[in-house]
PDB file of C-alpha atoms and ligand atoms in Angstrom:
ATOM      1  CA  MET A  23     127.845  49.653 -47.245  1.00 84.00           C
ATOM      2  CA  ILE A  24     128.971  46.259 -46.245  1.00 91.00           C
ATOM      3  CA  TRP A  25     128.352  46.407 -42.062  1.00 96.00           C
ATOM      4  CA  GLY A  26     125.022  44.954 -42.576  1.00 97.00           C
ATOM      5  CA  ALA A  27     126.567  41.233 -43.776  1.00 98.00           C
ATOM      6  CA  VAL A  28     128.962  41.787 -40.559  1.00 97.00           C
ATOM      7  CA  TYR A  29     126.102  42.691 -38.223  1.00 98.00           C
ATOM      8  CA  GLY A  30     123.607  40.053 -39.519  1.00 98.00           C
ATOM      9  CA  ASP A  31     126.416  37.562 -38.652  1.00 98.00           C
ATOM     10  CA  ILE A  32     127.458  39.071 -35.038  1.00 98.00           C
ATOM     11  CA  ILE A  33     123.591  38.982 -34.313  1.00 98.00           C
ATOM     12  CA  GLY A  34     123.177  34.947 -35.700  1.00 98.00           C
ATOM     13  CA  SER A  35     126.219  33.837 -34.022  1.00 98.00           C
ATOM     14  CA  TYR A  36     124.664  33.142 -31.183  1.00 97.00           C
ATOM     15  CA  TYR A  37     121.607  31.146 -32.559  1.00 97.00           C
ATOM     16  CA  GLU A  38     124.270  28.909 -34.871  1.00 94.00           C
ATOM     17  CA  VAL A  39     124.652  26.795 -32.004  1.00 93.00           C
ATOM     18  CA  HIS A  40     121.474  27.303 -30.018  1.00 95.00           C
ATOM     19  CA  CYS A  41     118.890  27.459 -32.729  1.00 95.00           C
ATOM     20  CA  THR A  42     115.716  29.523 -32.270  1.00 97.00           C
ATOM     21  CA  LYS A  43     112.255  29.763 -34.148  1.00 97.00           C
ATOM     22  CA  ASP A  44     111.623  33.017 -32.355  1.00 97.00           C
ATOM     23  CA  TYR A  45     111.445  36.089 -34.236  1.00 98.00           C
ATOM     24  CA  SER A  46     111.471  38.273 -31.147  1.00 98.00           C
ATOM     25  CA  PHE A  47     114.604  36.622 -30.039  1.00 98.00           C
ATOM     26  CA  THR A  48     117.071  38.651 -27.803  1.00 98.00           C
ATOM     27  CA  PHE A  49     120.909  39.974 -28.825  1.00 97.00           C
ATOM     28  CA  GLN A  50     123.013  37.566 -26.933  1.00 97.00           C
ATOM     29  CA  SER A  51     126.207  39.385 -25.020  1.00 96.00           C
ATOM     30  CA  GLU A  52     128.075  36.128 -26.131  1.00 96.00           C
ATOM     31  CA  SER A  53     127.234  37.452 -29.757  1.00 97.00           C
ATOM     32  CA  ALA A  54     130.678  37.357 -31.834  1.00 97.00           C
ATOM     33  CA  PHE A  55     132.028  37.677 -35.446  1.00 98.00           C
ATOM     34  CA  THR A  56     132.796  34.509 -37.272  1.00 98.00           C
ATOM     35  CA  ASP A  57     133.894  33.246 -40.178  1.00 98.00           C
ATOM     36  CA  ASP A  58     131.323  34.774 -42.414  1.00 98.00           C
ATOM     37  CA  SER A  59     132.601  38.725 -41.363  1.00 98.00           C
ATOM     38  CA  VAL A  60     136.534  37.395 -41.463  1.00 98.00           C
ATOM     39  CA  MET A  61     135.856  36.428 -45.138  1.00 98.00           C
ATOM     40  CA  THR A  62     133.648  39.609 -46.352  1.00 98.00           C
ATOM     41  CA  ALA A  63     136.274  41.362 -45.115  1.00 98.00           C
ATOM     42  CA  ALA A  64     138.772  39.225 -47.045  1.00 98.00           C
ATOM     43  CA  VAL A  65     136.842  40.282 -50.197  1.00 98.00           C
ATOM     44  CA  CYS A  66     136.885  43.789 -49.540  1.00 98.00           C
ATOM     45  CA  ALA A  67     140.769  43.623 -48.763  1.00 98.00           C
ATOM     46  CA  ALA A  68     141.202  41.514 -52.523  1.00 98.00           C
ATOM     47  CA  ILE A  69     138.655  44.277 -54.120  1.00 98.00           C
ATOM     48  CA  THR A  70     140.413  47.271 -52.633  1.00 97.00           C
ATOM     49  CA  ALA A  71     143.656  45.932 -53.621  1.00 97.00           C
ATOM     50  CA  ASN A  72     142.886  45.966 -57.189  1.00 97.00           C
ATOM     51  CA  PRO A  73     139.373  46.928 -58.398  1.00 96.00           C
ATOM     52  CA  ALA A  74     139.818  46.483 -61.902  1.00 96.00           C
ATOM     53  CA  PRO A  75     137.449  44.853 -63.797  1.00 97.00           C
ATOM     54  CA  ILE A  76     137.904  41.080 -65.462  1.00 97.00           C
ATOM     55  CA  THR A  77     136.980  39.534 -68.616  1.00 97.00           C
ATOM     56  CA  THR A  78     136.151  35.777 -68.980  1.00 97.00           C
ATOM     57  CA  PHE A  79     139.840  35.438 -69.386  1.00 97.00           C
ATOM     58  CA  GLY A  80     140.681  37.286 -66.296  1.00 97.00           C
ATOM     59  CA  ILE A  81     138.803  34.484 -64.151  1.00 98.00           C
ATOM     60  CA  LYS A  82     142.049  32.202 -62.809  1.00 97.00           C
ATOM     61  CA  LYS A  83     144.043  34.835 -62.049  1.00 98.00           C
ATOM     62  CA  ARG A  84     141.932  36.916 -60.046  1.00 98.00           C
ATOM     63  CA  ALA A  85     140.660  33.850 -58.390  1.00 98.00           C
ATOM     64  CA  ARG A  86     144.345  33.725 -57.179  1.00 97.00           C
ATOM     65  CA  GLU A  87     143.885  37.268 -55.731  1.00 98.00           C
ATOM     66  CA  TYR A  88     140.867  36.305 -53.737  1.00 98.00           C
ATOM     67  CA  ALA A  89     142.291  32.857 -52.461  1.00 98.00           C
ATOM     68  CA  ALA A  90     145.483  34.926 -51.140  1.00 97.00           C
ATOM     69  CA  GLN A  91     142.894  36.879 -49.177  1.00 98.00           C
ATOM     70  CA  TYR A  92     141.141  34.391 -47.964  1.00 98.00           C
ATOM     71  CA  LYS A  93     144.381  32.512 -46.948  1.00 97.00           C
ATOM     72  CA  ARG A  94     145.414  35.403 -45.007  1.00 97.00           C
ATOM     73  CA  PHE A  95     142.345  36.145 -43.247  1.00 98.00           C
ATOM     74  CA  TYR A  96     142.232  32.985 -42.304  1.00 98.00           C
ATOM     75  CA  SER A  97     145.455  32.930 -40.950  1.00 97.00           C
ATOM     76  CA  LEU A  98     144.992  36.460 -38.748  1.00 97.00           C
ATOM     77  CA  PHE A  99     141.659  34.703 -37.254  1.00 98.00           C
ATOM     78  CA  PRO A 100     142.009  30.936 -37.608  1.00 97.00           C
ATOM     79  CA  ASN A 101     139.281  30.109 -35.186  1.00 96.00           C
ATOM     80  CA  ALA A 102     136.491  31.854 -36.583  1.00 96.00           C
ATOM     81  CA  GLY A 103     134.116  28.991 -36.887  1.00 95.00           C
ATOM     82  CA  TYR A 104     134.944  27.887 -40.337  1.00 96.00           C
ATOM     83  CA  GLY A 105     133.753  24.478 -41.945  1.00 92.00           C
ATOM     84  CA  GLN A 106     136.201  21.962 -41.950  1.00 92.00           C
ATOM     85  CA  MET A 107     136.474  21.541 -45.541  1.00 93.00           C
ATOM     86  CA  PHE A 108     137.343  25.357 -45.159  1.00 96.00           C
ATOM     87  CA  SER A 109     139.837  25.206 -42.747  1.00 96.00           C
ATOM     88  CA  LYS A 110     141.770  22.194 -44.683  1.00 96.00           C
ATOM     89  CA  TRP A 111     141.979  24.117 -47.373  1.00 97.00           C
ATOM     90  CA  ALA A 112     142.955  27.497 -46.117  1.00 97.00           C
ATOM     91  CA  GLY A 113     145.506  26.025 -44.147  1.00 94.00           C
ATOM     92  CA  SER A 114     147.583  24.375 -46.870  1.00 95.00           C
ATOM     93  CA  PRO A 115     150.598  25.654 -48.446  1.00 90.00           C
ATOM     94  CA  GLU A 116     149.079  26.343 -51.901  1.00 87.00           C
ATOM     95  CA  PRO A 117     145.516  27.150 -52.897  1.00 86.00           C
ATOM     96  CA  TYR A 118     143.947  23.576 -54.746  1.00 96.00           C
ATOM     97  CA  ILE A 119     140.676  23.588 -55.737  1.00 97.00           C
ATOM     98  CA  GLN A 120     137.856  22.360 -53.688  1.00 97.00           C
ATOM     99  CA  ARG A 121     134.396  21.788 -54.771  1.00 96.00           C
ATOM    100  CA  SER A 122     132.461  22.540 -51.890  1.00 96.00           C
ATOM    101  CA  ARG A 123     128.563  22.928 -52.133  1.00 97.00           C
ATOM    102  CA  ALA A 124     128.183  24.943 -49.080  1.00 97.00           C
ATOM    103  CA  ASN A 125     126.753  28.636 -48.795  1.00 97.00           C
ATOM    104  CA  GLY A 126     130.338  30.011 -47.847  1.00 97.00           C
ATOM    105  CA  GLY A 127     130.959  31.213 -51.185  1.00 98.00           C
ATOM    106  CA  ALA A 128     127.891  33.128 -51.020  1.00 98.00           C
ATOM    107  CA  MET A 129     128.313  34.510 -47.561  1.00 98.00           C
ATOM    108  CA  ARG A 130     131.171  36.784 -48.711  1.00 98.00           C
ATOM    109  CA  VAL A 131     130.117  38.451 -51.629  1.00 98.00           C
ATOM    110  CA  ALA A 132     128.167  41.399 -50.714  1.00 97.00           C
ATOM    111  CA  PRO A 133     131.447  43.708 -51.444  1.00 97.00           C
ATOM    112  CA  ILE A 134     131.212  42.791 -54.967  1.00 98.00           C
ATOM    113  CA  GLY A 135     127.542  43.864 -55.488  1.00 97.00           C
ATOM    114  CA  TYR A 136     128.759  47.085 -54.327  1.00 96.00           C
ATOM    115  CA  ALA A 137     132.251  47.983 -56.538  1.00 96.00           C
ATOM    116  CA  TYR A 138     131.247  47.337 -59.713  1.00 96.00           C
ATOM    117  CA  ARG A 139     129.152  49.145 -62.123  1.00 94.00           C
ATOM    118  CA  ASP A 140     127.306  46.489 -64.342  1.00 95.00           C
ATOM    119  CA  LEU A 141     126.112  43.436 -63.305  1.00 98.00           C
ATOM    120  CA  GLU A 142     128.066  41.379 -65.800  1.00 98.00           C
ATOM    121  CA  GLN A 143     131.171  42.158 -63.953  1.00 98.00           C
ATOM    122  CA  VAL A 144     129.755  41.300 -60.595  1.00 98.00           C
ATOM    123  CA  MET A 145     129.207  38.027 -62.137  1.00 98.00           C
ATOM    124  CA  LEU A 146     132.754  37.426 -63.531  1.00 98.00           C
ATOM    125  CA  GLN A 147     134.061  38.620 -59.751  1.00 98.00           C
ATOM    126  CA  VAL A 148     131.784  36.184 -58.320  1.00 98.00           C
ATOM    127  CA  LYS A 149     132.994  33.292 -60.586  1.00 98.00           C
ATOM    128  CA  ALA A 150     136.420  33.963 -59.592  1.00 98.00           C
ATOM    129  CA  SER A 151     135.491  34.304 -55.976  1.00 98.00           C
ATOM    130  CA  CYS A 152     134.370  31.415 -55.780  1.00 98.00           C
ATOM    131  CA  TYR A 153     136.828  29.518 -58.012  1.00 98.00           C
ATOM    132  CA  TYR A 154     139.264  27.800 -55.608  1.00 98.00           C
ATOM    133  CA  THR A 155     136.964  27.228 -52.553  1.00 98.00           C
ATOM    134  CA  HIS A 156     133.618  26.863 -54.204  1.00 97.00           C
ATOM    135  CA  HIS A 157     134.172  25.169 -57.587  1.00 97.00           C
ATOM    136  CA  THR A 158     130.591  23.759 -57.861  1.00 97.00           C
ATOM    137  CA  ARG A 159     127.624  25.059 -59.968  1.00 97.00           C
ATOM    138  CA  GLU A 160     125.229  25.112 -56.918  1.00 97.00           C
ATOM    139  CA  ALA A 161     127.394  27.303 -54.734  1.00 98.00           C
ATOM    140  CA  VAL A 162     128.410  29.926 -57.488  1.00 98.00           C
ATOM    141  CA  ASN A 163     125.064  29.902 -58.507  1.00 98.00           C
ATOM    142  CA  SER A 164     123.909  30.884 -55.210  1.00 98.00           C
ATOM    143  CA  ALA A 165     126.728  33.417 -54.579  1.00 98.00           C
ATOM    144  CA  LYS A 166     125.835  35.193 -57.839  1.00 98.00           C
ATOM    145  CA  ALA A 167     122.310  35.278 -56.643  1.00 98.00           C
ATOM    146  CA  VAL A 168     123.159  37.215 -53.744  1.00 98.00           C
ATOM    147  CA  ALA A 169     125.821  39.400 -55.204  1.00 98.00           C
ATOM    148  CA  ALA A 170     123.186  40.175 -57.967  1.00 98.00           C
ATOM    149  CA  ALA A 171     120.395  40.830 -55.346  1.00 98.00           C
ATOM    150  CA  VAL A 172     122.996  43.258 -53.283  1.00 98.00           C
ATOM    151  CA  TRP A 173     123.595  45.123 -56.711  1.00 97.00           C
ATOM    152  CA  LEU A 174     119.883  45.313 -57.739  1.00 98.00           C
ATOM    153  CA  ALA A 175     119.058  46.689 -54.441  1.00 97.00           C
ATOM    154  CA  ARG A 176     121.347  49.494 -54.106  1.00 95.00           C
ATOM    155  CA  ASN A 177     120.411  50.191 -58.009  1.00 95.00           C
ATOM    156  CA  GLY A 178     116.981  50.906 -56.726  1.00 96.00           C
ATOM    157  CA  LYS A 179     115.044  47.914 -57.890  1.00 98.00           C
ATOM    158  CA  SER A 180     111.997  46.810 -56.162  1.00 98.00           C
ATOM    159  CA  LYS A 181     111.754  43.700 -54.433  1.00 98.00           C
ATOM    160  CA  ASP A 182     109.499  42.234 -56.732  1.00 98.00           C
ATOM    161  CA  ASP A 183     112.430  42.983 -59.592  1.00 98.00           C
ATOM    162  CA  ILE A 184     114.621  41.571 -57.248  1.00 98.00           C
ATOM    163  CA  LYS A 185     112.564  38.520 -56.818  1.00 98.00           C
ATOM    164  CA  LYS A 186     112.276  37.765 -60.385  1.00 98.00           C
ATOM    165  CA  PHE A 187     115.282  38.262 -62.062  1.00 98.00           C
ATOM    166  CA  ILE A 188     116.942  35.738 -59.406  1.00 98.00           C
ATOM    167  CA  GLU A 189     114.345  33.326 -60.103  1.00 97.00           C
ATOM    168  CA  ASN A 190     114.555  33.672 -63.643  1.00 97.00           C
ATOM    169  CA  SER A 191     118.567  33.837 -63.627  1.00 97.00           C
ATOM    170  CA  PHE A 192     119.770  31.412 -60.840  1.00 97.00           C
ATOM    171  CA  HIS A 193     116.492  29.304 -60.836  1.00 95.00           C
ATOM    172  CA  LEU A 194     116.367  29.780 -56.833  1.00 96.00           C
ATOM    173  CA  LYS A 195     112.736  29.042 -55.592  1.00 93.00           C
ATOM    174  CA  LEU A 196     111.574  32.243 -53.842  1.00 96.00           C
ATOM    175  CA  SER A 197     108.106  32.126 -53.606  1.00 93.00           C
ATOM    176  CA  THR A 198     107.460  29.634 -50.543  1.00 94.00           C
ATOM    177  CA  PRO A 199     106.147  31.802 -47.124  1.00 94.00           C
ATOM    178  CA  LEU A 200     108.919  31.865 -44.425  1.00 95.00           C
ATOM    179  CA  ASP A 201     106.203  30.179 -42.307  1.00 94.00           C
ATOM    180  CA  LYS A 202     105.983  27.316 -44.003  1.00 96.00           C
ATOM    181  CA  ILE A 203     110.125  26.912 -44.316  1.00 96.00           C
ATOM    182  CA  ARG A 204     110.428  27.489 -40.751  1.00 96.00           C
ATOM    183  CA  ALA A 205     108.214  24.691 -39.525  1.00 94.00           C
ATOM    184  CA  ASP A 206     110.680  22.105 -40.416  1.00 95.00           C
ATOM    185  CA  TYR A 207     113.568  24.130 -41.103  1.00 97.00           C
ATOM    186  CA  LYS A 208     116.921  22.758 -39.697  1.00 96.00           C
ATOM    187  CA  PHE A 209     120.518  23.888 -39.672  1.00 96.00           C
ATOM    188  CA  ASP A 210     122.111  22.716 -43.115  1.00 96.00           C
ATOM    189  CA  SER A 211     125.034  24.950 -44.725  1.00 96.00           C
ATOM    190  CA  ARG A 212     124.085  23.265 -48.285  1.00 97.00           C
ATOM    191  CA  ALA A 213     124.070  26.141 -50.405  1.00 97.00           C
ATOM    192  CA  SER A 214     121.082  25.377 -52.571  1.00 96.00           C
ATOM    193  CA  TYR A 215     118.796  24.731 -48.662  1.00 97.00           C
ATOM    194  CA  SER A 216     119.874  27.742 -47.209  1.00 97.00           C
ATOM    195  CA  VAL A 217     120.793  30.529 -49.602  1.00 98.00           C
ATOM    196  CA  PRO A 218     117.268  30.949 -51.179  1.00 98.00           C
ATOM    197  CA  PRO A 219     115.500  31.177 -47.619  1.00 98.00           C
ATOM    198  CA  ALA A 220     118.065  33.439 -46.612  1.00 98.00           C
ATOM    199  CA  ILE A 221     117.482  35.771 -49.706  1.00 98.00           C
ATOM    200  CA  ASN A 222     113.694  35.289 -48.543  1.00 98.00           C
ATOM    201  CA  ALA A 223     114.358  36.663 -45.631  1.00 98.00           C
ATOM    202  CA  PHE A 224     115.205  39.819 -46.807  1.00 98.00           C
ATOM    203  CA  LEU A 225     112.149  39.793 -49.553  1.00 98.00           C
ATOM    204  CA  GLN A 226     109.515  39.315 -46.752  1.00 97.00           C
ATOM    205  CA  SER A 227     111.297  41.983 -44.424  1.00 98.00           C
ATOM    206  CA  ASP A 228     110.070  45.335 -43.699  1.00 98.00           C
ATOM    207  CA  ASP A 229     113.370  46.952 -42.776  1.00 98.00           C
ATOM    208  CA  TYR A 230     117.065  45.757 -41.628  1.00 98.00           C
ATOM    209  CA  GLU A 231     116.437  44.465 -38.276  1.00 98.00           C
ATOM    210  CA  SER A 232     112.951  42.607 -39.698  1.00 98.00           C
ATOM    211  CA  ALA A 233     115.325  40.821 -42.229  1.00 98.00           C
ATOM    212  CA  VAL A 234     118.247  40.046 -39.769  1.00 98.00           C
ATOM    213  CA  ARG A 235     115.304  38.337 -37.562  1.00 98.00           C
ATOM    214  CA  LEU A 236     113.333  36.327 -40.025  1.00 98.00           C
ATOM    215  CA  ALA A 237     116.639  34.859 -40.927  1.00 98.00           C
ATOM    216  CA  VAL A 238     117.716  33.745 -37.441  1.00 98.00           C
ATOM    217  CA  SER A 239     114.739  32.542 -36.903  1.00 98.00           C
ATOM    218  CA  LEU A 240     114.315  30.114 -39.252  1.00 98.00           C
ATOM    219  CA  GLY A 241     116.383  27.935 -37.001  1.00 97.00           C
ATOM    220  CA  GLY A 242     118.962  26.903 -39.466  1.00 97.00           C
ATOM    221  CA  ASP A 243     122.712  28.570 -40.233  1.00 97.00           C
ATOM    222  CA  ALA A 244     121.721  31.665 -38.331  1.00 98.00           C
ATOM    223  CA  ASP A 245     124.998  34.100 -38.265  1.00 98.00           C
ATOM    224  CA  THR A 246     125.430  32.909 -42.375  1.00 98.00           C
ATOM    225  CA  MET A 247     121.724  33.421 -43.298  1.00 98.00           C
ATOM    226  CA  ALA A 248     121.376  36.774 -41.013  1.00 98.00           C
ATOM    227  CA  CYS A 249     125.170  38.019 -42.982  1.00 98.00           C
ATOM    228  CA  ILE A 250     123.206  36.904 -46.296  1.00 98.00           C
ATOM    229  CA  ALA A 251     119.782  38.514 -45.468  1.00 98.00           C
ATOM    230  CA  GLY A 252     121.430  41.589 -43.587  1.00 98.00           C
ATOM    231  CA  GLY A 253     124.001  42.452 -46.281  1.00 98.00           C
ATOM    232  CA  ILE A 254     120.796  42.514 -49.064  1.00 98.00           C
ATOM    233  CA  ALA A 255     119.006  44.417 -46.537  1.00 98.00           C
ATOM    234  CA  GLU A 256     121.257  47.196 -46.165  1.00 97.00           C
ATOM    235  CA  ALA A 257     121.852  47.594 -49.644  1.00 97.00           C
ATOM    236  CA  PHE A 258     117.832  47.971 -50.180  1.00 97.00           C
ATOM    237  CA  TYR A 259     116.989  49.647 -47.176  1.00 97.00           C
ATOM    238  CA  GLY A 260     120.187  52.280 -46.977  1.00 94.00           C
ATOM    239  CA  GLU A 261     120.036  52.045 -43.162  1.00 93.00           C
ATOM    240  CA  ILE A 262     120.927  50.097 -40.325  1.00 96.00           C
ATOM    241  CA  PRO A 263     119.376  51.158 -36.757  1.00 96.00           C
ATOM    242  CA  ARG A 264     121.843  52.874 -34.457  1.00 96.00           C
ATOM    243  CA  HIS A 265     121.096  50.384 -31.616  1.00 97.00           C
ATOM    244  CA  ILE A 266     122.392  47.256 -33.923  1.00 97.00           C
ATOM    245  CA  ALA A 267     125.452  49.363 -34.954  1.00 96.00           C
ATOM    246  CA  GLU A 268     126.009  49.858 -31.435  1.00 96.00           C
ATOM    247  CA  PHE A 269     125.511  46.166 -29.972  1.00 97.00           C
ATOM    248  CA  CYS A 270     127.737  45.045 -32.569  1.00 96.00           C
ATOM    249  CA  ALA A 271     130.792  47.765 -33.067  1.00 94.00           C
ATOM    250  CA  LEU A 272     131.704  46.380 -29.714  1.00 94.00           C
ATOM    251  CA  ARG A 273     132.046  43.210 -30.748  1.00 96.00           C
ATOM    252  CA  LEU A 274     134.267  43.669 -34.124  1.00 95.00           C
ATOM    253  CA  ASP A 275     137.988  43.373 -34.515  1.00 94.00           C
ATOM    254  CA  LYS A 276     140.325  46.252 -35.708  1.00 96.00           C
ATOM    255  CA  THR A 277     141.541  44.232 -38.782  1.00 96.00           C
ATOM    256  CA  ILE A 278     138.002  43.661 -39.596  1.00 96.00           C
ATOM    257  CA  LYS A 279     136.995  47.136 -39.375  1.00 95.00           C
ATOM    258  CA  ASP A 280     139.912  48.600 -41.067  1.00 96.00           C
ATOM    259  CA  ALA A 281     139.548  46.205 -44.115  1.00 96.00           C
ATOM    260  CA  VAL A 282     135.601  47.297 -44.338  1.00 95.00           C
ATOM    261  CA  ASN A 283     136.450  50.786 -43.699  1.00 94.00           C
ATOM    262  CA  SER A 284     139.245  50.507 -46.729  1.00 95.00           C
ATOM    263  CA  PHE A 285     136.560  49.256 -48.980  1.00 95.00           C
ATOM    264  CA  CYS A 286     133.684  52.134 -47.600  1.00 93.00           C
ATOM    265  CA  ARG A 287     135.813  54.834 -48.468  1.00 92.00           C
ATOM    266  CA  LYS A 288     136.680  53.507 -51.830  1.00 92.00           C
ATOM    267  CA  PHE A 289     133.209  52.700 -53.061  1.00 89.00           C
ATOM    268  CA  GLU A 290     131.368  55.796 -51.017  1.00 78.00           C
ATOM    269  CA  THR A 291     130.618  58.091 -53.744  1.00 54.00           C
ATOM    270  CA  GLU A 292     128.499  55.419 -55.708  1.00 49.00           C
ATOM    271  CA  HIS A 293     126.870  54.200 -52.834  1.00 44.00           C
ATOM    272  CA  ASP A 294     125.750  57.649 -52.081  1.00 45.00           C
ATOM    273  CA  LEU A 295     124.328  57.970 -55.475  1.00 41.00           C
ATOM    274  CA  SER A 296     121.962  54.877 -55.203  1.00 42.00           C
ATOM    275  CA  THR A 297     118.519  55.015 -54.343  1.00 39.00           C
ATOM    276  CA  HIS A 298     116.700  52.992 -51.887  1.00 35.00           C
ATOM    277  CA  PRO A 299     112.971  52.803 -52.407  1.00 35.00           C
ATOM    278  CA  SER A 300     110.800  50.757 -49.465  1.00 31.00           C
TER     279      SER A 300
HETATM  280 MG1   MG B 428     130.216  31.630 -39.414  1.00 85.41          MG
END
């Protein structure tokens, strides 16, 4: 259930550095998990440790729990390709509030979209998960859009419903055809620049693999965009091709696997009950 995000990160990792506009790119043997997977695992760990829902008044307390897991996972994998701002934050003795506008808040929220029964709770958890590291409207809004897309997808909503909901609730523009975006798209991890095309890659996909290929082949922040598109795509399509799972499983670390698996075991039942229309 969370592997779609992690595998997107792994497949995109090579192309974050070696940008491609080629949809038919090959999976590279040098591919490796990066910060996107590490932080997704951190969110899994935070929710597994404390799955209790919160109210608006509980956001700050819950934010400290997310922050503690970010710092813990950062210390386990300090060279996973974080942005400079995040590394400085994660390496400091006490968490302070950082006002990042980047896509790091959005790349790690797939587990939140799976763990909670109602969307209102998903939104509160996203806010808490962004509180210390991405304390800006732009970053929180994008993270909410991704978690909402995962939640709507696993609850059987159509792509059209998902698109309309995100456009109306978060004011992200999702109608531009990817070919038009791709033409002069470049690497930029600003949330407002990179998250809408990543969601768009899912919306214009036919299956899990095409979502990841569309995201990577925009030629931007490939691992993060494929992580976002892949996370939503798995929630929607409900399956990942075996060849992708095998390619990525070889490139995973045990700590990350354990964190994701513990999370999946805890929330499996709900996932199994969801439906996945094409
Ligand atoms: Mg990365």
